[in-house]
PDB file of C-alpha atoms in Angstrom:
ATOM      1  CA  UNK A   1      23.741 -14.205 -38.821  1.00  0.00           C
ATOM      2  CA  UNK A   2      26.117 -14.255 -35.797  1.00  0.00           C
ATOM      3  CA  UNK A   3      26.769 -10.643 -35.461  1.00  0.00           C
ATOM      4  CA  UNK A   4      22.947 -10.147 -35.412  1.00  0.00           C
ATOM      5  CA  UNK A   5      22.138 -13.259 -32.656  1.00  0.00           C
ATOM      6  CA  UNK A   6      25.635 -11.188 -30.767  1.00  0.00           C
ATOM      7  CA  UNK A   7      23.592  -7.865 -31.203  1.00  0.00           C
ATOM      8  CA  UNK A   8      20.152  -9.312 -30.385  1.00  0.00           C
ATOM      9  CA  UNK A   9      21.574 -10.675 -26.793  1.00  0.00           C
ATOM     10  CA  UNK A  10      23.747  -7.294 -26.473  1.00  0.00           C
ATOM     11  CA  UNK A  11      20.389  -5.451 -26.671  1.00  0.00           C
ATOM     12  CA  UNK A  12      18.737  -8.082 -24.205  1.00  0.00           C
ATOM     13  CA  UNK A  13      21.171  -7.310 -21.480  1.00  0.00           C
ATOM     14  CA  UNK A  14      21.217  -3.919 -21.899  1.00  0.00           C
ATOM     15  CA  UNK A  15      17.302  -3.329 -21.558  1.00  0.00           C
ATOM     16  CA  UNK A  16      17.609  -5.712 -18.449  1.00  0.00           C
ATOM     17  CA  UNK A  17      15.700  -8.664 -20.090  1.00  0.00           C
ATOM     18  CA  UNK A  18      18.465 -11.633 -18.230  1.00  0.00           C
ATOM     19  CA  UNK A  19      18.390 -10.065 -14.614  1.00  0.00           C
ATOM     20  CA  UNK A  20      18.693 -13.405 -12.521  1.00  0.00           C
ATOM     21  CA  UNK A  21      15.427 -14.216 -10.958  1.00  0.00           C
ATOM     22  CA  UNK A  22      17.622 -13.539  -7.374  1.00  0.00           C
ATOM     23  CA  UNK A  23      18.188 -10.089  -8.310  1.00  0.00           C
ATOM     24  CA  UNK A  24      14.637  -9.502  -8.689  1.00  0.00           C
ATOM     25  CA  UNK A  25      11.454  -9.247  -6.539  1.00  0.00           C
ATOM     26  CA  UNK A  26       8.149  -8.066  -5.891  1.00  0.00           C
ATOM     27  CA  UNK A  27       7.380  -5.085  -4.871  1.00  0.00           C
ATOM     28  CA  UNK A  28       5.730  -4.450  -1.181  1.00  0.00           C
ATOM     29  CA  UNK A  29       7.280  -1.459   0.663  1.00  0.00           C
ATOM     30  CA  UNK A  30       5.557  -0.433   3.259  1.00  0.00           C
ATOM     31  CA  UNK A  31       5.127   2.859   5.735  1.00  0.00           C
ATOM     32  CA  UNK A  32       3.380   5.871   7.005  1.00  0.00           C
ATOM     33  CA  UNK A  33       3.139   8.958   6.332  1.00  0.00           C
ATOM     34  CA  UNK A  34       2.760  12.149   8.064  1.00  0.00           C
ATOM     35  CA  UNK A  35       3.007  15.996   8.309  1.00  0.00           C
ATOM     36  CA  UNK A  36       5.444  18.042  10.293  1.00  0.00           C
ATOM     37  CA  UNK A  37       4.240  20.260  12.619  1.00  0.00           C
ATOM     38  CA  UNK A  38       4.728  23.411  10.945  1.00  0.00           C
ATOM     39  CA  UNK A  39       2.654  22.028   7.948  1.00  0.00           C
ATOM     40  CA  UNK A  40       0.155  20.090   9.702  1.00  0.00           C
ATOM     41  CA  UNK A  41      -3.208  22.283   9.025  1.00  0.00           C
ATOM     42  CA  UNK A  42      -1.794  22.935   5.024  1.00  0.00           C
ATOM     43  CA  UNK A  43      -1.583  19.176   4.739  1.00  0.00           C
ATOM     44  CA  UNK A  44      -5.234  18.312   5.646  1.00  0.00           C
ATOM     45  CA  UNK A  45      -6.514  20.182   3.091  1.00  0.00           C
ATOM     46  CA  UNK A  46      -9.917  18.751   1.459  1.00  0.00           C
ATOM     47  CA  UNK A  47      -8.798  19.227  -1.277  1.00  0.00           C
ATOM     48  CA  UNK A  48      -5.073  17.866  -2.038  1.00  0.00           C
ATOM     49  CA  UNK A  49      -4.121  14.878  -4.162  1.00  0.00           C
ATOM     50  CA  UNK A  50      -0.897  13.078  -3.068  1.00  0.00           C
ATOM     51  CA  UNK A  51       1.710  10.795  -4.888  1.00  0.00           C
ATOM     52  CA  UNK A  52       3.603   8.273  -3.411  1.00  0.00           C
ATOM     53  CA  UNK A  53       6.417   7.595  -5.885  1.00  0.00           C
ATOM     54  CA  UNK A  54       9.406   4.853  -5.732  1.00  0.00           C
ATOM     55  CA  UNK A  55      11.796   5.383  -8.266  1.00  0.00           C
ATOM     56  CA  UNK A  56      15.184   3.321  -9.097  1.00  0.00           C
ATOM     57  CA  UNK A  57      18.516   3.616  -8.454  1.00  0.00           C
ATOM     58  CA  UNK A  58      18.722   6.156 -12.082  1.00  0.00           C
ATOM     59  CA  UNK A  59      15.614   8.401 -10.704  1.00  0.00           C
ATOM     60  CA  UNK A  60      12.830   6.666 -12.806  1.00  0.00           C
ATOM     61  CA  UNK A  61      10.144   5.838 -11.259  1.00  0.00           C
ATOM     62  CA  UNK A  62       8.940   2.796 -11.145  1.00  0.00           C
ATOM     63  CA  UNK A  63       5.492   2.691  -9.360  1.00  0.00           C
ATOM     64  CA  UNK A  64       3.205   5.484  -7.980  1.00  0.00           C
ATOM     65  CA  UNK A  65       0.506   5.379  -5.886  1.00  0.00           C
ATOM     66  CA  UNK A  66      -2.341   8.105  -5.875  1.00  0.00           C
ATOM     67  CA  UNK A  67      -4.527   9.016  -2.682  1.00  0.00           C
ATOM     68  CA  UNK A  68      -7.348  11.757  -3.231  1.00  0.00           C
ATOM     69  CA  UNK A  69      -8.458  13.894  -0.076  1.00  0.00           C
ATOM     70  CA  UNK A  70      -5.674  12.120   2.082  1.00  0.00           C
ATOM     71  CA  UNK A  71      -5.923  11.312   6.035  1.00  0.00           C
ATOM     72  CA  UNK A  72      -2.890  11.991   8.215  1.00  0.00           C
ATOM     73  CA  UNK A  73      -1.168   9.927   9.104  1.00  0.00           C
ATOM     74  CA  UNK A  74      -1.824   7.514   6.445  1.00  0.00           C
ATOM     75  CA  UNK A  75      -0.434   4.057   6.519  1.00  0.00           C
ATOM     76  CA  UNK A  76       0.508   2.852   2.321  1.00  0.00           C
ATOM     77  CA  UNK A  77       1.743  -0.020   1.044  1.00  0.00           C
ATOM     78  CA  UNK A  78       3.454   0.391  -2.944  1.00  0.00           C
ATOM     79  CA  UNK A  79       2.655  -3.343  -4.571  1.00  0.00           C
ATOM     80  CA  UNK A  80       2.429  -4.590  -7.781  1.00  0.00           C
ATOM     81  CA  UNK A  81      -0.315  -2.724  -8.492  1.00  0.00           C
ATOM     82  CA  UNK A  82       1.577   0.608  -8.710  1.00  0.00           C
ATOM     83  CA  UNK A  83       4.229  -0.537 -11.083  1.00  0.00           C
ATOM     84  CA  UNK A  84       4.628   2.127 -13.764  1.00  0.00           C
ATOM     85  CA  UNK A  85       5.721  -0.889 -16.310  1.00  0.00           C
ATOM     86  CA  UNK A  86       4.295  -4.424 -15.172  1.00  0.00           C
ATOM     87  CA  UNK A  87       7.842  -6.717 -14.276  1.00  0.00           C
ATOM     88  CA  UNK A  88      10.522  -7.187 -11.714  1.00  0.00           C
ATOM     89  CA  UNK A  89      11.453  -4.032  -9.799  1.00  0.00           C
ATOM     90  CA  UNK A  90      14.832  -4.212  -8.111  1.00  0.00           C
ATOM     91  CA  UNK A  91      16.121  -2.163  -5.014  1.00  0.00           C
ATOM     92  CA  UNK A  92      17.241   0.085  -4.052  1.00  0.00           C
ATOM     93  CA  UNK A  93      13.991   2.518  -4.065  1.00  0.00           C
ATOM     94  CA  UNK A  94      13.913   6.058  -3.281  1.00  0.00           C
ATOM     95  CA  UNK A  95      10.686   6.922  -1.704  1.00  0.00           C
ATOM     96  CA  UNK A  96       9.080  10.249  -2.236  1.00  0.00           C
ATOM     97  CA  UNK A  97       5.665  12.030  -1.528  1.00  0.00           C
ATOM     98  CA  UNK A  98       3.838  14.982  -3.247  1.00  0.00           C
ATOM     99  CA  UNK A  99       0.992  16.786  -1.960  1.00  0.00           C
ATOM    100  CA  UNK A 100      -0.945  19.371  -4.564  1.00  0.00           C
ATOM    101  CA  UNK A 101      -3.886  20.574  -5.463  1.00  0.00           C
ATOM    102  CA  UNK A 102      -3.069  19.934  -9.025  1.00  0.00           C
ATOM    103  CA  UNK A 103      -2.495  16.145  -8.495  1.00  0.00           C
ATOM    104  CA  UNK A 104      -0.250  16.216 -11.212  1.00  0.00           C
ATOM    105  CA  UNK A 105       2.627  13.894 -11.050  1.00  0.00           C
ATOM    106  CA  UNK A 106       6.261  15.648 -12.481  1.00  0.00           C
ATOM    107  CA  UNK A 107       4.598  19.266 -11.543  1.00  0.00           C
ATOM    108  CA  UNK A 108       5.385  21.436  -8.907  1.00  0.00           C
ATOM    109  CA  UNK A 109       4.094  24.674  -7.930  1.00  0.00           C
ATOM    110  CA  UNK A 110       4.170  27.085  -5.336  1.00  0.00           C
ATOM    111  CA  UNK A 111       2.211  25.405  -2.188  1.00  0.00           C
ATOM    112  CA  UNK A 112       2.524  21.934  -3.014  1.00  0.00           C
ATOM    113  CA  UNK A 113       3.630  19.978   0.169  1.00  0.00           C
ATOM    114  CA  UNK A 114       6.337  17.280  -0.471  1.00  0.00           C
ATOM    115  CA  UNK A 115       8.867  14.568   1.985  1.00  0.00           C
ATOM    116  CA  UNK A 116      10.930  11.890   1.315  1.00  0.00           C
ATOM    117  CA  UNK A 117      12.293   8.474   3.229  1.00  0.00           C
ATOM    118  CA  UNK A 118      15.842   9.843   4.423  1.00  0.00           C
ATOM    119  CA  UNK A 119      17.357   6.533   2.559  1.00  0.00           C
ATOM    120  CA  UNK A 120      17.274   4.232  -0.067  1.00  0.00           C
ATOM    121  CA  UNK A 121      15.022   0.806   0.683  1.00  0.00           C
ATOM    122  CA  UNK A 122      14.961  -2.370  -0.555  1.00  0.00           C
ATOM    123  CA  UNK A 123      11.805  -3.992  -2.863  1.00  0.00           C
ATOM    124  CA  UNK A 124       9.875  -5.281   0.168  1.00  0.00           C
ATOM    125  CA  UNK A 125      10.788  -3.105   2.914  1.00  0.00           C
ATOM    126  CA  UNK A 126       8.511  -1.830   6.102  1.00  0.00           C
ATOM    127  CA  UNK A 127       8.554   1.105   8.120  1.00  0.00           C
ATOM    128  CA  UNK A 128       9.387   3.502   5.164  1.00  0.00           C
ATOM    129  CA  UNK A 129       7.921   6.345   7.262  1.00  0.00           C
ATOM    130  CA  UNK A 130       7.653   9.747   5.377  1.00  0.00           C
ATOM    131  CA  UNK A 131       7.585  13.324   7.144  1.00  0.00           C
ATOM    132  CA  UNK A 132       6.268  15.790   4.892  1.00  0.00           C
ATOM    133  CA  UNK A 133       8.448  18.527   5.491  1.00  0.00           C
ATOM    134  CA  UNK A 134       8.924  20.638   2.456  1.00  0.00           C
ATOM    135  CA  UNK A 135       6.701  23.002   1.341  1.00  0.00           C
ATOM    136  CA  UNK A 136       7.501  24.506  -2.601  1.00  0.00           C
TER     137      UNK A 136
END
């Protein structure tokens, strides 16, 4: 009976289930996004879907946020909302964009548009501007 209450708590901390309410928040990052120069007129295309993804610390992501026909420069806001898995979400966040036609998250292919925020943010951060920059 012990080894199986020791196991059941091992497995609890390992799947993150006792993270400390102060190592957790909510999730509101905040930013802008726009296109550089070189890829302004690809980027306004009518007909381009784009994903804004935030993934952890290991690469998963944990919310995404998709905009049909996108505007630029578009102001976004990831929230609750855009969690992958409802829960905590803790920092730091990588911040990425992907522009296809497709609008398949996890797919690229040649003349999708993509950026990135040059850091890693925290789980409520603002001014997480994003140059798309990258074309595949």
């Amino acid at each position: 009976m012990r080894a199986r209450a020791l196991a059941c708590l091992a497995a609890a901390l390992f799947a993150g289930a006792c993270v400390p309410s102060s190592e957790s928040a909510k999730l509101r990052v905040q930013g802008a996004i726009t296109a550089a120069p070189h890829l302004q007129r690809k980027a306004e295309q009518s007909d381009f879907v784009l994903l804004i993804v935030a993934m952890n610390a290991g690469g998963v992501p944990v919310a995404v946020r998709r905009v049909l026909h996108p505007k630029l420069p578009l102001d976004y806001a990831l929230t609750e909302e855009d969690l992958v898995l409802p829960g905590p979400v803790r920092g730091p966040l990588t911040v990425k964009v992907h522009a296809s036609t497709h609008g398949q998250a996890g797919i690229t292919t040649h003349g999708d548009l993509g950026g990135a925020h040059p850091g890693p943010v925290d789980t409520e951060a603002r001014e997480v501007n994003i140059v798309i920059d990258r074309e595949f």
